[in-house]
Amino acid sequence: MILITIALASVGIGLLGLYTGLTARRRAAQAVEECVEMVRRRLETSADVTDGRAIRDVAIVHYDALREDAGGLSFSLAMLNAAGDGVVLTSINGRTETRTYAKIVSSGRSLQLLSPEEDQVVRAARLGQGPQIRLDDGRDIGVNGRPPAST
């Protein structure tokens, strides 16, 4: 009876390891695809005669940050140049108050902690998926470019 229990536990642990490996492979493939796209866009810019400091990548996402049926008036807006430098502006709008935040982005990363919505809008801008994106696009996002913790 003990051997059967140990065998079943081993099978369960093996399946969990397989699932973890497949999940890590999917996330790695997604990261590689995004890097290839960013490099492709960067090479297009370097071959072009435009000013590399000019804002060229823009994306905005609207959402209901306070979960109070405010009509999705909150938003995050990323405005970046070809090097991924720029700013992400976020406005959290409720019925009675509004808060606005500006965070500096350098090479596609912020020194300050980004919310999931801010991180997604920066990634979408870097990948040229703007100007308007939706939060329910199925992307598995993390915070500050790091994948989300496994659940």
mmCIF file of C-alpha atoms in Angstrom, residues 7-150:
data_model
loop_
_atom_site.group_PDB
_atom_site.id
_atom_site.type_symbol
_atom_site.label_atom_id
_atom_site.label_comp_id
_atom_site.label_asym_id
_atom_site.label_seq_id
_atom_site.Cartn_x
_atom_site.Cartn_y
_atom_site.Cartn_z
ATOM 1 C CA ALA A 7 4.182 5.713 -6.944
ATOM 2 C CA LEU A 8 1.054 7.876 -7.233
ATOM 3 C CA ALA A 9 2.797 10.787 -5.494
ATOM 4 C CA SER A 10 5.753 10.424 -7.884
ATOM 5 C CA VAL A 11 3.450 10.479 -10.898
ATOM 6 C CA GLY A 12 1.731 13.603 -9.527
ATOM 7 C CA ILE A 13 5.056 15.350 -8.944
ATOM 8 C CA GLY A 14 6.216 14.345 -12.423
ATOM 9 C CA LEU A 15 3.071 15.782 -14.006
ATOM 10 C CA LEU A 16 3.510 19.002 -12.018
ATOM 11 C CA GLY A 17 7.107 19.232 -13.269
ATOM 12 C CA LEU A 18 5.964 18.661 -16.845
ATOM 13 C CA TYR A 19 3.318 21.401 -16.523
ATOM 14 C CA THR A 20 5.879 23.806 -15.038
ATOM 15 C CA GLY A 21 8.321 23.072 -17.856
ATOM 16 C CA LEU A 22 5.713 23.586 -20.564
ATOM 17 C CA THR A 23 4.573 26.855 -18.964
ATOM 18 C CA ALA A 24 8.163 28.103 -18.769
ATOM 19 C CA ARG A 25 8.730 27.139 -22.414
ATOM 20 C CA ARG A 26 5.598 29.040 -23.513
ATOM 21 C CA ARG A 27 6.684 32.153 -21.598
ATOM 22 C CA ALA A 28 10.224 31.935 -22.976
ATOM 23 C CA ALA A 29 8.894 31.619 -26.532
ATOM 24 C CA GLN A 30 6.670 34.659 -25.979
ATOM 25 C CA ALA A 31 9.648 36.650 -24.640
ATOM 26 C CA VAL A 32 11.793 35.665 -27.636
ATOM 27 C CA GLU A 33 9.038 36.701 -30.070
ATOM 28 C CA GLU A 34 8.720 40.083 -28.349
ATOM 29 C CA CYS A 35 12.498 40.617 -28.412
ATOM 30 C CA VAL A 36 12.681 39.764 -32.110
ATOM 31 C CA GLU A 37 9.873 42.224 -32.844
ATOM 32 C CA MET A 38 11.577 44.980 -30.811
ATOM 33 C CA VAL A 39 14.896 44.405 -32.585
ATOM 34 C CA ARG A 40 13.150 44.425 -35.974
ATOM 35 C CA ARG A 41 11.467 47.728 -35.146
ATOM 36 C CA ARG A 42 14.755 49.148 -33.836
ATOM 37 C CA LEU A 43 16.562 48.178 -37.048
ATOM 38 C CA GLU A 44 13.824 49.836 -39.113
ATOM 39 C CA THR A 45 14.399 53.032 -37.158
ATOM 40 C CA SER A 46 18.189 52.945 -37.452
ATOM 41 C CA ALA A 47 17.898 52.503 -41.229
ATOM 42 C CA ASP A 48 15.494 55.445 -41.363
ATOM 43 C CA VAL A 49 16.568 59.086 -41.383
ATOM 44 C CA THR A 50 14.086 60.172 -38.704
ATOM 45 C CA ASP A 51 15.135 61.515 -35.338
ATOM 46 C CA GLY A 52 15.520 58.563 -32.944
ATOM 47 C CA ARG A 53 14.580 60.796 -30.009
ATOM 48 C CA ALA A 54 11.130 61.595 -31.424
ATOM 49 C CA ILE A 55 8.107 59.873 -29.919
ATOM 50 C CA ARG A 56 7.126 57.074 -32.255
ATOM 51 C CA ASP A 57 5.607 54.308 -30.119
ATOM 52 C CA VAL A 58 2.289 55.189 -28.504
ATOM 53 C CA ALA A 59 -0.294 52.978 -26.836
ATOM 54 C CA ILE A 60 -3.229 53.658 -24.542
ATOM 55 C CA VAL A 61 -5.454 51.366 -22.529
ATOM 56 C CA HIS A 62 -8.729 52.329 -20.844
ATOM 57 C CA TYR A 63 -10.009 50.452 -17.805
ATOM 58 C CA ASP A 64 -12.102 50.801 -14.661
ATOM 59 C CA ALA A 65 -9.360 50.996 -12.034
ATOM 60 C CA LEU A 66 -11.672 51.457 -9.058
ATOM 61 C CA ARG A 67 -14.159 48.735 -10.023
ATOM 62 C CA GLU A 68 -17.060 51.096 -9.506
ATOM 63 C CA ASP A 69 -18.783 51.156 -12.877
ATOM 64 C CA ALA A 70 -17.272 54.521 -13.754
ATOM 65 C CA GLY A 71 -17.370 53.742 -17.469
ATOM 66 C CA GLY A 72 -13.723 52.782 -17.866
ATOM 67 C CA LEU A 73 -12.490 56.361 -17.608
ATOM 68 C CA SER A 74 -9.114 55.451 -16.094
ATOM 69 C CA PHE A 75 -6.269 55.082 -18.565
ATOM 70 C CA SER A 76 -2.566 54.457 -18.989
ATOM 71 C CA LEU A 77 -0.744 56.067 -21.919
ATOM 72 C CA ALA A 78 2.796 55.170 -23.003
ATOM 73 C CA MET A 79 4.766 57.514 -25.259
ATOM 74 C CA LEU A 80 8.203 56.202 -26.193
ATOM 75 C CA ASN A 81 10.956 56.898 -28.697
ATOM 76 C CA ALA A 82 12.717 54.238 -30.778
ATOM 77 C CA ALA A 83 15.089 53.401 -27.901
ATOM 78 C CA GLY A 84 12.178 52.758 -25.528
ATOM 79 C CA ASP A 85 12.745 55.980 -23.595
ATOM 80 C CA GLY A 86 9.779 58.125 -22.655
ATOM 81 C CA VAL A 87 6.951 58.321 -20.192
ATOM 82 C CA VAL A 88 3.882 56.417 -19.113
ATOM 83 C CA LEU A 89 1.001 58.562 -17.866
ATOM 84 C CA THR A 90 -1.772 57.050 -15.764
ATOM 85 C CA SER A 91 -4.995 58.686 -14.693
ATOM 86 C CA ILE A 92 -7.139 56.891 -12.127
ATOM 87 C CA ASN A 93 -10.637 58.346 -12.388
ATOM 88 C CA GLY A 94 -13.463 57.759 -9.938
ATOM 89 C CA ARG A 95 -16.775 59.397 -9.308
ATOM 90 C CA THR A 96 -15.423 61.940 -6.835
ATOM 91 C CA GLU A 97 -11.686 62.186 -7.462
ATOM 92 C CA THR A 98 -8.945 61.796 -10.039
ATOM 93 C CA ARG A 99 -5.298 60.903 -9.507
ATOM 94 C CA THR A 100 -2.643 61.276 -12.192
ATOM 95 C CA TYR A 101 0.783 59.652 -12.248
ATOM 96 C CA ALA A 102 3.762 60.059 -14.579
ATOM 97 C CA LYS A 103 6.589 57.529 -14.615
ATOM 98 C CA ILE A 104 9.810 57.767 -16.596
ATOM 99 C CA VAL A 105 10.624 54.831 -18.879
ATOM 100 C CA SER A 106 14.188 54.112 -19.980
ATOM 101 C CA SER A 107 14.934 51.326 -22.479
ATOM 102 C CA GLY A 108 11.421 50.005 -21.991
ATOM 103 C CA ARG A 109 11.725 49.737 -18.193
ATOM 104 C CA SER A 110 10.714 52.048 -15.389
ATOM 105 C CA LEU A 111 12.720 52.755 -12.264
ATOM 106 C CA GLN A 112 9.414 52.910 -10.406
ATOM 107 C CA LEU A 113 7.149 49.935 -9.996
ATOM 108 C CA LEU A 114 4.628 49.773 -12.842
ATOM 109 C CA SER A 115 1.081 48.555 -12.410
ATOM 110 C CA PRO A 116 0.069 45.608 -14.627
ATOM 111 C CA GLU A 117 -1.855 48.019 -16.883
ATOM 112 C CA GLU A 118 1.149 50.344 -17.178
ATOM 113 C CA ASP A 119 3.467 47.442 -17.913
ATOM 114 C CA GLN A 120 1.132 46.132 -20.596
ATOM 115 C CA VAL A 121 0.767 49.503 -22.296
ATOM 116 C CA VAL A 122 4.568 49.996 -22.342
ATOM 117 C CA ARG A 123 5.036 46.534 -23.869
ATOM 118 C CA ALA A 124 2.296 47.198 -26.443
ATOM 119 C CA ALA A 125 3.920 50.505 -27.422
ATOM 120 C CA ARG A 126 7.362 48.867 -27.776
ATOM 121 C CA LEU A 127 5.845 46.183 -29.994
ATOM 122 C CA GLY A 128 3.969 48.721 -32.137
ATOM 123 C CA GLN A 129 0.547 47.386 -31.132
ATOM 124 C CA GLY A 130 -0.959 50.786 -30.306
ATOM 125 C CA PRO A 131 -2.451 53.224 -30.317
ATOM 126 C CA GLN A 132 -5.380 51.625 -28.484
ATOM 127 C CA ILE A 133 -5.173 48.225 -26.817
ATOM 128 C CA ARG A 134 -7.488 46.195 -24.609
ATOM 129 C CA LEU A 135 -6.675 44.545 -21.303
ATOM 130 C CA ASP A 136 -8.462 41.349 -22.294
ATOM 131 C CA ASP A 137 -6.133 40.580 -25.205
ATOM 132 C CA GLY A 138 -4.965 37.320 -23.615
ATOM 133 C CA ARG A 139 -1.370 38.363 -23.022
ATOM 134 C CA ASP A 140 0.221 36.847 -19.941
ATOM 135 C CA ILE A 141 1.732 39.983 -18.427
ATOM 136 C CA GLY A 142 3.794 40.544 -15.353
ATOM 137 C CA VAL A 143 5.090 43.670 -13.681
ATOM 138 C CA ASN A 144 8.092 45.626 -14.994
ATOM 139 C CA GLY A 145 8.644 43.117 -17.774
ATOM 140 C CA ARG A 146 8.946 40.172 -15.407
ATOM 141 C CA PRO A 147 6.587 37.231 -15.909
ATOM 142 C CA PRO A 148 3.837 36.822 -13.336
ATOM 143 C CA ALA A 149 4.375 34.478 -10.427
ATOM 144 C CA SER A 150 3.269 30.909 -11.077
#
